[in-house]
Amino acid sequence: MSVSESIWSLLLNEFVNYVVSSVSEPSEPTKEENNEDFINDPEDQKKITKAKLSNAGYQIGQKLADRYTKDRSRFREQVDIIRFLCKDFWTLLFGKNVDNLKTNHRGMWIIRDENFRPLRNLSFPFDGKNLKKFDLNENQIQIVQRFLYFPCGLIRGALSALGIDADVDVHCSLIPACEFTVISKESN
Amino acid sequence: MSRSQKKIDKINFEIFTLTYGEIVTTLLKDYEDVEEVNNQLDKMGYSMGIRMVDEFLAFTGLNKCSDFRDTADAIANKAFPLFLGFPAGIQNFDEKKKEFSLVLDQNPLIEFVELPPKYKGLFYCNILCGIIRGSLEMLQIDVEAKYKKCVLRGDERSEIFISLKQDPKKGDK
Amino acid sequence: MIYNLFIFSKDNKCLYYYEWNRPLKADSLDYEKENLSGLLIAICDFVSKISPIKPSFFKSYSTSSYKLHYYESLSGFRMAILTDPTTGDLTDSLEYIYGELFTNYVMKNPLYEIGQEIKSQKFIYELDLYISKLPFFK
């Protein structure tokens, strides 16, 4: 059975909004033990936002990767895992294959998607200068990051389920393109 | 005004279901009061609903609903299949009181979900109430949408009760 | 030839205005933005009331020097495009602007606040691109 991609995308955006606002201004006291954790520092707020969204993505990435590979034999080589991620898994979640993959053959991969679906509808107010330039300033990069923590988690979770324990980071300076950096924890 | 968009991207329902499950889990961790979780889900749904209508209208090319029955039909037999992949059932339609129940027989959101007794007050799919409320509001139709029954709470089926709050401004009678 | 475009909310607020070719500038653009919406609502209402065949909805009006094409969605999105009088039916284009551009780059943009003026760069860019590629643009 299928649902529309839009309802998932809208749901995720609401989740991001919820996490961001609940981290920066918890309203009434929620649970007793959380009171002393009221976070004032924006850097800390960012870390917690990132952790919450990334971990949620991680859980889901793991489960999905498990489900979609249970009929296949275990992947033997890392290159097969990465290929599955960049083609099958990416298509499942984001509707297309990745556009570019680079590796140093020692546990680091850089995955580039020129038209990343979660970022396709995202757009900042026009500053009046160059209509064709979609480059982001520092502040805008920070805002876009919030929408990328969850996908990072998805990738990290999927890789973990398939046998690669890695850190996943993402950079976006020109929507809707973005670049994921995957560094296997075993690499040096 | 009847040409529609050609296609709408789909994803596997599991992705949606798992994501939704994580969100509810997060909310339950953040809030002690289950009623507050219900509220948050409704709020999120409302915010989603107001953004979903235009896609729905563009895709289906639907014209004005001539009465409340048409509205119910649009929700159950057009919007639900389009966005959630399954149709809802309409029951107890009352033309005079302008209310009806939406019955969810094949709701994928609750697949594999079990509610521990301490969360008995939770309406797991309450986000749907917000979505319905928000999207109808964009069409000048003010309704109250509330869960009446939920299989996760032990009821025999899941039912959302929808009632019109006031006289509609245009289109519906 | 396409002159300019207005987008209004259901509360008569002008959410977006753009002009591609406007040889005769507005005396007061604010006046136009504030009053065009109300006028169009009145026209829609009147036009439907006197229709000899129901149902009927307003699509366009023509003057000696321009034609105003109108589009309205059930959700309250309203748009007027002004072109030269020889331009034919624009329904397809209007539906595209609403169904693809507005829906995707405004309503589904998480950074857009519903009911506010539209400033989203992607929307402005795509709309400009679409309009300037139409055969009757120039």
Short mmCIF file of C-alpha atoms in Angstrom, two decimals:
data_model
loop_
_atom_site.label_atom_id
_atom_site.label_comp_id
_atom_site.label_asym_id
_atom_site.label_seq_id
_atom_site.Cartn_x
_atom_site.Cartn_y
_atom_site.Cartn_z
CA MET A 1 0.00 0.00 0.00
CA SER A 2 1.18 3.51 -0.72
CA VAL A 3 0.69 6.90 0.78
CA SER A 4 1.39 10.17 -0.95
CA GLU A 5 4.94 11.43 -0.60
CA SER A 6 3.51 14.81 0.29
CA ILE A 7 1.83 13.66 3.49
CA TRP A 8 5.09 12.14 4.70
CA SER A 9 7.01 15.24 3.78
CA LEU A 10 4.52 17.51 5.55
CA LEU A 11 4.59 15.23 8.59
CA LEU A 12 8.37 15.44 8.76
CA ASN A 13 8.32 19.21 8.48
CA GLU A 14 5.86 19.37 11.36
CA PHE A 15 8.10 17.10 13.38
CA VAL A 16 11.09 19.34 12.73
CA ASN A 17 9.08 22.39 13.79
CA TYR A 18 7.91 20.60 16.89
CA VAL A 19 11.39 19.52 17.97
CA VAL A 20 12.91 22.92 17.28
CA SER A 21 10.29 24.80 19.25
CA SER A 22 10.05 22.29 22.08
CA VAL A 23 13.79 22.42 22.58
CA SER A 24 14.02 26.19 22.62
CA GLU A 25 10.96 26.94 24.72
CA PRO A 26 9.49 24.12 26.76
CA SER A 27 6.07 25.50 27.78
CA GLU A 28 4.63 24.18 30.98
CA PRO A 29 6.76 21.85 33.07
CA THR A 30 6.60 18.52 31.36
CA LYS A 31 8.29 15.76 33.27
CA GLU A 32 9.80 16.53 36.68
CA GLU A 33 13.29 15.45 35.81
CA ASN A 34 13.39 17.64 32.70
CA ASN A 35 13.04 20.91 34.57
CA GLU A 36 16.66 21.18 35.47
CA ASP A 37 17.58 20.45 31.86
CA PHE A 38 16.05 23.65 30.53
CA ILE A 39 18.46 24.63 27.85
CA ASN A 40 19.38 28.22 27.25
CA ASP A 41 22.46 27.97 25.12
CA PRO A 42 21.67 27.97 21.38
CA GLU A 43 24.57 25.64 20.67
CA ASP A 44 23.16 23.13 23.11
CA GLN A 45 19.70 23.61 21.67
CA LYS A 46 21.10 22.81 18.26
CA LYS A 47 22.82 19.67 19.55
CA ILE A 48 19.66 18.40 21.19
CA THR A 49 17.54 19.19 18.13
CA LYS A 50 20.05 17.34 16.00
CA ALA A 51 20.17 14.37 18.35
CA LYS A 52 16.38 14.04 18.59
CA LEU A 53 15.79 14.22 14.85
CA SER A 54 18.78 12.13 13.92
CA ASN A 55 17.92 9.38 16.38
CA ALA A 56 14.35 9.22 15.16
CA GLY A 57 15.68 8.84 11.62
CA TYR A 58 18.16 6.23 12.81
CA GLN A 59 15.45 4.00 14.26
CA ILE A 60 13.47 4.15 11.08
CA GLY A 61 16.46 3.71 8.77
CA GLN A 62 17.42 0.55 10.61
CA LYS A 63 13.96 -0.98 10.45
CA LEU A 64 13.49 -0.14 6.80
CA ALA A 65 16.86 -1.50 5.76
CA ASP A 66 16.13 -4.70 7.68
CA ARG A 67 12.75 -5.12 6.03
CA TYR A 68 13.96 -4.51 2.54
CA THR A 69 16.90 -6.82 2.67
CA LYS A 70 15.42 -9.73 4.56
CA ASP A 71 14.80 -11.59 1.33
CA ARG A 72 18.32 -11.18 0.11
CA SER A 73 21.44 -12.85 1.40
CA ARG A 74 23.60 -10.65 3.56
CA PHE A 75 25.69 -8.19 1.65
CA ARG A 76 29.27 -9.40 1.54
CA GLU A 77 31.18 -6.33 0.51
CA GLN A 78 30.94 -2.75 1.67
CA VAL A 79 30.67 -1.73 -1.97
CA ASP A 80 27.41 -3.73 -2.23
CA ILE A 81 26.02 -2.04 0.84
CA ILE A 82 26.84 1.38 -0.49
CA ARG A 83 25.39 0.51 -3.86
CA PHE A 84 22.16 -0.61 -2.20
CA LEU A 85 22.07 2.62 -0.23
CA CYS A 86 22.67 4.85 -3.22
CA LYS A 87 20.23 3.15 -5.54
CA ASP A 88 17.53 1.01 -3.94
CA PHE A 89 17.32 2.68 -0.58
CA TRP A 90 17.60 6.19 -1.96
CA THR A 91 14.86 5.45 -4.51
CA LEU A 92 12.64 4.00 -1.83
CA LEU A 93 12.90 7.08 0.32
CA PHE A 94 13.75 9.90 -2.03
CA GLY A 95 12.40 8.81 -5.39
CA LYS A 96 15.67 8.63 -7.29
CA ASN A 97 19.25 7.39 -7.26
CA VAL A 98 22.03 9.57 -5.89
CA ASP A 99 23.75 11.68 -8.49
CA ASN A 100 27.33 11.27 -7.48
CA LEU A 101 29.36 8.97 -5.27
CA LYS A 102 32.99 9.41 -4.32
CA THR A 103 35.08 7.26 -2.04
CA ASN A 104 38.61 7.10 -0.78
CA HIS A 105 38.30 3.31 -0.62
CA ARG A 106 39.20 3.47 3.04
CA GLY A 107 35.83 3.85 4.68
CA MET A 108 34.79 7.31 3.57
CA TRP A 109 32.10 8.08 1.02
CA ILE A 110 30.68 11.34 -0.25
CA ILE A 111 27.16 11.08 -1.59
CA ARG A 112 25.73 13.89 -3.62
CA ASP A 113 22.09 14.44 -4.55
CA GLU A 114 21.51 17.40 -6.86
CA ASN A 115 17.78 17.45 -6.29
CA PHE A 116 17.20 16.10 -2.80
CA ARG A 117 13.48 15.53 -2.40
CA PRO A 118 13.13 16.81 1.19
CA LEU A 119 14.59 20.11 0.02
CA ARG A 120 12.68 20.52 -3.22
CA ASN A 121 9.86 22.66 -1.88
CA LEU A 122 12.04 24.62 0.48
CA SER A 123 12.82 28.18 -0.44
CA PHE A 124 13.95 31.34 1.28
CA PRO A 125 12.60 34.83 0.69
CA PHE A 126 14.15 36.48 -2.32
CA ASP A 127 16.68 39.10 -1.30
CA GLY A 128 16.11 41.14 -4.43
CA LYS A 129 19.49 40.47 -5.97
CA ASN A 130 20.03 37.59 -8.36
CA LEU A 131 16.91 35.53 -8.99
CA LYS A 132 18.89 32.64 -10.41
CA LYS A 133 21.28 32.32 -7.49
CA PHE A 134 20.08 29.96 -4.80
CA ASP A 135 23.26 30.01 -2.74
CA LEU A 136 22.58 30.10 0.97
CA ASN A 137 24.11 32.44 3.52
CA GLU A 138 25.33 31.18 6.90
CA ASN A 139 22.04 31.73 8.63
CA GLN A 140 20.08 29.96 5.93
CA ILE A 141 22.47 27.00 5.97
CA GLN A 142 21.71 26.60 9.66
CA ILE A 143 17.99 26.60 9.02
CA VAL A 144 18.21 24.05 6.21
CA GLN A 145 20.30 21.79 8.45
CA ARG A 146 17.26 21.22 10.63
CA PHE A 147 15.54 19.49 7.75
CA LEU A 148 18.55 17.30 7.07
CA TYR A 149 19.16 15.79 10.51
CA PHE A 150 16.39 13.25 10.03
CA PRO A 151 17.62 12.06 6.60
CA CYS A 152 21.14 11.77 8.07
CA GLY A 153 19.71 9.52 10.74
CA LEU A 154 17.91 7.43 8.13
CA ILE A 155 21.18 6.82 6.31
CA ARG A 156 23.10 6.12 9.48
CA GLY A 157 20.44 3.66 10.65
CA ALA A 158 20.26 1.88 7.32
CA LEU A 159 24.02 1.49 7.13
CA SER A 160 24.13 0.21 10.67
CA ALA A 161 21.51 -2.44 9.91
CA LEU A 162 23.42 -3.51 6.83
CA GLY A 163 26.78 -3.76 8.57
CA ILE A 164 28.51 -0.40 8.31
CA ASP A 165 28.80 1.53 11.54
CA ALA A 166 29.37 5.10 10.42
CA ASP A 167 29.02 8.76 11.20
CA VAL A 168 26.92 10.66 8.70
CA ASP A 169 27.11 14.37 8.19
CA VAL A 170 25.51 16.59 5.59
CA HIS A 171 26.23 19.89 3.98
CA CYS A 172 23.94 22.02 1.89
CA SER A 173 24.83 25.44 0.55
CA LEU A 174 22.70 25.52 -2.58
CA ILE A 175 19.20 24.07 -2.35
CA PRO A 176 18.03 21.55 -3.40
CA ALA A 177 21.46 19.94 -3.76
CA CYS A 178 23.21 18.43 -0.79
CA GLU A 179 26.18 16.31 0.06
CA PHE A 180 26.36 13.55 2.67
CA THR A 181 29.68 12.50 4.14
CA VAL A 182 29.76 8.97 5.47
CA ILE A 183 32.77 7.96 7.56
CA SER A 184 32.96 4.40 8.71
CA LYS A 185 33.95 4.19 12.37
CA GLU A 186 36.43 1.45 11.53
CA SER A 187 38.39 3.63 9.13
CA ASN A 188 41.39 5.62 10.30
CA MET B 1 -11.42 24.47 -13.50
CA SER B 2 -11.25 20.74 -13.86
CA ARG B 3 -7.94 19.73 -15.35
CA SER B 4 -5.83 17.89 -12.82
CA GLN B 5 -2.17 17.37 -12.15
CA LYS B 6 -0.88 14.34 -13.89
CA LYS B 7 0.67 12.39 -11.08
CA ILE B 8 1.39 12.45 -7.41
CA ASP B 9 4.55 10.94 -5.91
CA LYS B 10 3.93 7.90 -3.74
CA ILE B 11 5.99 6.19 -1.09
CA ASN B 12 5.57 2.91 0.68
CA PHE B 13 3.18 3.20 3.62
CA GLU B 14 5.69 1.58 5.97
CA ILE B 15 7.92 4.61 5.77
CA PHE B 16 5.03 6.81 6.82
CA THR B 17 3.84 4.45 9.51
CA LEU B 18 7.28 4.07 11.07
CA THR B 19 7.87 7.83 10.98
CA TYR B 20 4.53 8.48 12.61
CA GLY B 21 5.31 5.92 15.28
CA GLU B 22 8.59 7.65 16.12
CA ILE B 23 6.82 10.97 16.39
CA VAL B 24 4.22 9.64 18.78
CA THR B 25 6.97 7.97 20.82
CA THR B 26 8.84 11.28 21.03
CA LEU B 27 5.72 13.11 22.15
CA LEU B 28 4.99 10.51 24.80
CA LYS B 29 8.51 10.98 26.15
CA ASP B 30 8.10 14.76 26.23
CA TYR B 31 4.67 14.97 27.82
CA GLU B 32 3.42 13.29 30.95
CA ASP B 33 -0.19 14.02 30.19
CA VAL B 34 -1.55 11.89 27.38
CA GLU B 35 -4.17 14.53 26.68
CA GLU B 36 -1.36 16.96 25.84
CA VAL B 37 -0.01 14.45 23.32
CA ASN B 38 -3.45 14.25 21.76
CA ASN B 39 -3.43 18.05 21.51
CA GLN B 40 0.00 18.20 19.93
CA LEU B 41 -0.99 15.60 17.35
CA ASP B 42 -4.11 17.59 16.54
CA LYS B 43 -2.08 20.79 16.19
CA MET B 44 0.43 19.13 13.88
CA GLY B 45 -2.39 17.69 11.83
CA TYR B 46 -4.08 21.07 11.53
CA SER B 47 -0.88 22.63 10.25
CA MET B 48 -0.53 19.81 7.71
CA GLY B 49 -4.17 20.00 6.67
CA ILE B 50 -4.05 23.66 5.70
CA ARG B 51 -1.11 22.92 3.40
CA MET B 52 -2.66 19.84 1.81
CA VAL B 53 -5.82 21.26 0.32
CA ASP B 54 -4.32 22.90 -2.71
CA GLU B 55 -2.57 19.74 -3.78
CA PHE B 56 -5.85 17.88 -3.35
CA LEU B 57 -7.82 20.43 -5.37
CA ALA B 58 -5.20 20.60 -8.10
CA PHE B 59 -5.02 16.84 -8.43
CA THR B 60 -8.69 15.99 -8.27
CA GLY B 61 -10.03 19.09 -10.01
CA LEU B 62 -12.93 18.97 -7.60
CA ASN B 63 -15.59 21.62 -7.84
CA LYS B 64 -17.72 23.01 -5.05
CA CYS B 65 -19.40 20.40 -2.93
CA SER B 66 -23.09 21.01 -3.29
CA ASP B 67 -23.91 19.73 0.17
CA PHE B 68 -22.37 18.31 3.29
CA ARG B 69 -22.85 14.78 1.99
CA ASP B 70 -20.56 15.66 -0.91
CA THR B 71 -18.00 16.96 1.53
CA ALA B 72 -18.11 13.71 3.47
CA ASP B 73 -17.74 11.77 0.26
CA ALA B 74 -14.79 13.87 -0.86
CA ILE B 75 -12.98 13.20 2.40
CA ALA B 76 -13.71 9.50 2.59
CA ASN B 77 -13.51 8.47 -1.05
CA LYS B 78 -11.11 10.94 -2.59
CA ALA B 79 -8.83 12.51 -0.01
CA PHE B 80 -8.16 9.43 2.08
CA PRO B 81 -7.24 7.22 -0.89
CA LEU B 82 -5.11 9.98 -2.40
CA PHE B 83 -3.07 10.78 0.67
CA LEU B 84 -3.31 7.67 2.82
CA GLY B 85 -3.90 4.96 0.29
CA PHE B 86 -7.19 3.68 1.58
CA PRO B 87 -10.80 4.91 1.57
CA ALA B 88 -12.66 5.62 4.76
CA GLY B 89 -16.28 4.61 5.33
CA ILE B 90 -19.11 7.03 6.08
CA GLN B 91 -21.67 6.10 8.69
CA ASN B 92 -24.49 7.71 10.65
CA PHE B 93 -24.73 10.60 8.26
CA ASP B 94 -27.19 13.12 9.68
CA GLU B 95 -28.23 15.75 7.12
CA LYS B 96 -30.11 17.87 9.63
CA LYS B 97 -27.45 17.98 12.33
CA LYS B 98 -24.70 18.07 9.71
CA GLU B 99 -22.60 15.34 11.24
CA PHE B 100 -21.22 11.92 10.37
CA SER B 101 -18.72 9.31 11.39
CA LEU B 102 -15.67 8.37 9.40
CA VAL B 103 -14.83 4.71 9.83
CA LEU B 104 -11.25 3.59 9.31
CA ASP B 105 -11.08 -0.08 8.47
CA GLN B 106 -7.67 -0.47 6.99
CA ASN B 107 -5.67 2.24 8.68
CA PRO B 108 -1.99 1.50 8.00
CA LEU B 109 -0.87 3.87 10.74
CA ILE B 110 -1.80 1.44 13.46
CA GLU B 111 -0.31 -1.65 11.93
CA PHE B 112 2.04 -3.37 14.38
CA VAL B 113 1.13 -0.83 17.07
CA GLU B 114 0.16 -1.93 20.55
CA LEU B 115 -0.87 0.54 23.19
CA PRO B 116 0.31 -0.18 26.76
CA PRO B 117 -2.47 0.32 29.34
CA LYS B 118 -0.88 3.47 30.76
CA TYR B 119 -1.53 5.21 27.44
CA LYS B 120 -5.20 4.33 27.45
CA GLY B 121 -6.21 7.95 26.98
CA LEU B 122 -4.15 8.35 23.84
CA PHE B 123 -5.82 8.71 20.48
CA TYR B 124 -2.93 7.37 18.49
CA CYS B 125 -4.13 8.70 15.14
CA ASN B 126 -5.35 12.03 16.42
CA ILE B 127 -3.30 13.75 13.76
CA LEU B 128 -6.02 12.76 11.30
CA CYS B 129 -8.53 14.88 13.21
CA GLY B 130 -6.29 17.91 12.85
CA ILE B 131 -5.70 17.24 9.18
CA ILE B 132 -9.44 17.02 8.49
CA ARG B 133 -10.17 20.14 10.51
CA GLY B 134 -7.38 22.16 8.89
CA SER B 135 -8.11 21.19 5.33
CA LEU B 136 -11.86 21.82 5.63
CA GLU B 137 -11.21 25.17 7.25
CA MET B 138 -9.32 26.23 4.14
CA LEU B 139 -12.53 25.52 2.24
CA GLN B 140 -14.58 27.71 4.60
CA ILE B 141 -16.06 24.64 6.28
CA ASP B 142 -15.65 24.77 10.06
CA VAL B 143 -15.91 21.38 11.66
CA GLU B 144 -15.11 19.65 14.85
CA ALA B 145 -13.30 16.36 14.28
CA LYS B 146 -12.88 14.01 17.22
CA TYR B 147 -12.01 10.40 17.71
CA LYS B 148 -14.97 8.50 19.09
CA LYS B 149 -13.56 5.00 19.01
CA CYS B 150 -10.16 3.48 18.41
CA VAL B 151 -9.22 -0.17 17.97
CA LEU B 152 -5.99 0.42 19.84
CA ARG B 153 -8.07 1.22 22.91
CA GLY B 154 -10.08 -1.95 22.61
CA ASP B 155 -13.04 -0.63 20.66
CA GLU B 156 -14.35 -2.76 17.83
CA ARG B 157 -13.36 -0.21 15.22
CA SER B 158 -11.83 3.22 14.70
CA GLU B 159 -14.21 6.11 14.20
CA ILE B 160 -13.75 9.84 13.78
CA PHE B 161 -16.82 11.94 14.49
CA ILE B 162 -17.15 15.02 12.31
CA SER B 163 -19.72 17.76 12.85
CA LEU B 164 -20.23 21.10 11.23
CA LYS B 165 -19.76 23.96 13.68
CA GLN B 166 -21.73 26.71 11.98
CA ASP B 167 -23.52 27.57 8.77
CA PRO B 168 -21.05 27.32 5.92
CA LYS B 169 -20.28 30.58 4.15
CA LYS B 170 -20.51 29.40 0.61
CA GLY B 171 -21.07 26.32 -1.45
CA ASP B 172 -22.57 23.96 1.07
CA LYS B 173 -26.15 24.08 2.22
CA MET C 1 1.88 39.77 -24.58
CA ILE C 2 1.74 39.29 -20.83
CA TYR C 3 1.68 42.44 -18.77
CA ASN C 4 1.39 41.65 -15.09
CA LEU C 5 -0.02 39.33 -12.47
CA PHE C 6 -1.75 39.60 -9.09
CA ILE C 7 -2.30 36.90 -6.51
CA PHE C 8 -4.85 37.52 -3.75
CA SER C 9 -5.78 35.65 -0.62
CA LYS C 10 -9.40 34.98 0.30
CA ASP C 11 -9.22 38.01 2.62
CA ASN C 12 -8.47 40.32 -0.31
CA LYS C 13 -4.85 40.71 0.67
CA CYS C 14 -2.47 41.01 -2.25
CA LEU C 15 0.03 38.20 -1.71
CA TYR C 16 2.05 38.70 -4.84
CA TYR C 17 2.46 41.11 -7.70
CA TYR C 18 4.81 40.97 -10.66
CA GLU C 19 5.01 42.93 -13.88
CA TRP C 20 6.81 41.80 -17.00
CA ASN C 21 5.66 44.49 -19.44
CA ARG C 22 3.78 47.50 -18.26
CA PRO C 23 4.20 50.47 -20.56
CA LEU C 24 1.64 52.53 -18.63
CA LYS C 25 2.74 52.46 -15.01
CA ALA C 26 0.17 52.40 -12.23
CA ASP C 27 -0.86 55.70 -10.66
CA SER C 28 -0.84 53.88 -7.40
CA LEU C 29 0.04 50.23 -7.24
CA ASP C 30 -1.27 50.07 -3.69
CA TYR C 31 -4.64 51.28 -4.93
CA GLU C 32 -4.74 48.55 -7.50
CA LYS C 33 -3.69 45.88 -5.05
CA GLU C 34 -6.31 46.98 -2.54
CA ASN C 35 -9.21 47.39 -4.92
CA LEU C 36 -8.80 44.85 -7.68
CA SER C 37 -9.55 41.94 -5.39
CA GLY C 38 -12.84 43.37 -4.16
CA LEU C 39 -13.87 44.25 -7.69
CA LEU C 40 -13.18 40.73 -8.89
CA ILE C 41 -15.27 39.24 -6.11
CA ALA C 42 -18.14 41.53 -7.06
CA ILE C 43 -17.80 40.54 -10.70
CA CYS C 44 -17.74 36.82 -9.86
CA ASP C 45 -20.86 37.18 -7.83
CA PHE C 46 -22.74 39.28 -10.37
CA VAL C 47 -21.68 37.23 -13.36
CA SER C 48 -22.91 34.06 -11.76
CA LYS C 49 -26.22 35.61 -10.74
CA ILE C 50 -27.26 36.82 -14.17
CA SER C 51 -26.12 33.70 -15.97
CA PRO C 52 -28.70 32.50 -18.50
CA ILE C 53 -27.25 29.01 -18.13
CA LYS C 54 -26.13 27.71 -14.78
CA PRO C 55 -23.57 27.01 -13.48
CA SER C 56 -21.36 29.87 -14.53
CA PHE C 57 -18.14 31.34 -13.30
CA PHE C 58 -16.12 34.38 -14.23
CA LYS C 59 -13.13 33.74 -16.47
CA SER C 60 -11.98 36.99 -18.03
CA TYR C 61 -12.89 40.46 -19.12
CA SER C 62 -11.61 42.37 -22.13
CA THR C 63 -11.17 46.06 -22.71
CA SER C 64 -9.95 47.90 -25.79
CA SER C 65 -6.34 47.48 -24.72
CA TYR C 66 -6.03 44.54 -22.34
CA LYS C 67 -7.63 41.34 -21.14
CA LEU C 68 -7.78 40.25 -17.52
CA HIS C 69 -7.81 36.48 -16.95
CA TYR C 70 -9.07 35.26 -13.63
CA TYR C 71 -8.56 32.06 -11.69
CA GLU C 72 -9.88 31.06 -8.31
CA SER C 73 -9.52 27.90 -6.26
CA LEU C 74 -11.93 26.54 -3.66
CA SER C 75 -9.23 27.19 -1.07
CA GLY C 76 -9.37 30.92 -1.64
CA PHE C 77 -6.37 31.30 -3.91
CA ARG C 78 -7.17 33.98 -6.47
CA MET C 79 -5.13 35.18 -9.39
CA ALA C 80 -5.49 37.77 -12.13
CA ILE C 81 -3.21 37.94 -15.16
CA LEU C 82 -3.39 40.88 -17.55
CA THR C 83 -2.49 40.32 -21.19
CA ASP C 84 -3.09 41.96 -24.54
CA PRO C 85 -6.66 41.47 -25.83
CA THR C 86 -5.74 38.93 -28.50
CA THR C 87 -4.51 36.34 -26.02
CA GLY C 88 -6.78 33.31 -25.94
CA ASP C 89 -7.93 31.15 -23.08
CA LEU C 90 -5.32 30.85 -20.35
CA THR C 91 -7.02 28.20 -18.23
CA ASP C 92 -4.25 25.64 -18.69
CA SER C 93 -1.54 28.10 -17.70
CA LEU C 94 -3.50 29.36 -14.73
CA GLU C 95 -4.07 25.83 -13.54
CA TYR C 96 -0.39 25.09 -13.89
CA ILE C 97 0.59 28.16 -11.88
CA TYR C 98 -1.85 27.18 -9.16
CA GLY C 99 -1.47 23.42 -9.16
CA GLU C 100 2.28 23.15 -9.61
CA LEU C 101 4.01 26.39 -8.73
CA PHE C 102 1.84 27.77 -5.95
CA THR C 103 1.07 24.38 -4.40
CA ASN C 104 4.66 23.17 -4.38
CA TYR C 105 6.71 26.29 -3.80
CA VAL C 106 4.40 28.25 -1.55
CA MET C 107 1.94 26.01 0.30
CA LYS C 108 4.34 23.11 0.74
CA ASN C 109 7.29 25.34 1.58
CA PRO C 110 7.89 24.87 5.32
CA LEU C 111 9.43 28.32 5.47
CA TYR C 112 6.33 30.04 4.14
CA GLU C 113 3.89 31.41 6.68
CA ILE C 114 0.34 30.91 5.43
CA GLY C 115 -1.47 34.14 4.63
CA GLN C 116 1.69 36.22 4.30
CA GLU C 117 3.09 37.88 1.23
CA ILE C 118 4.82 35.47 -1.09
CA LYS C 119 8.55 36.10 -1.26
CA SER C 120 9.84 32.62 -1.88
CA GLN C 121 12.67 32.83 -4.38
CA LYS C 122 11.89 29.46 -5.92
CA PHE C 123 8.32 30.46 -6.62
CA ILE C 124 9.28 33.82 -8.10
CA TYR C 125 11.98 32.22 -10.22
CA GLU C 126 9.85 29.36 -11.52
CA LEU C 127 6.89 31.62 -12.22
CA ASP C 128 9.02 34.07 -14.14
CA LEU C 129 10.59 31.23 -16.09
CA TYR C 130 7.22 29.69 -16.92
CA ILE C 131 5.60 32.94 -17.99
CA SER C 132 8.52 34.11 -20.08
CA LYS C 133 8.52 30.81 -21.97
CA LEU C 134 4.85 31.02 -22.95
CA PRO C 135 4.39 31.51 -26.69
CA PHE C 136 2.30 34.62 -26.23
CA PHE C 137 4.70 36.21 -23.78
CA LYS C 138 6.04 38.85 -26.14
#
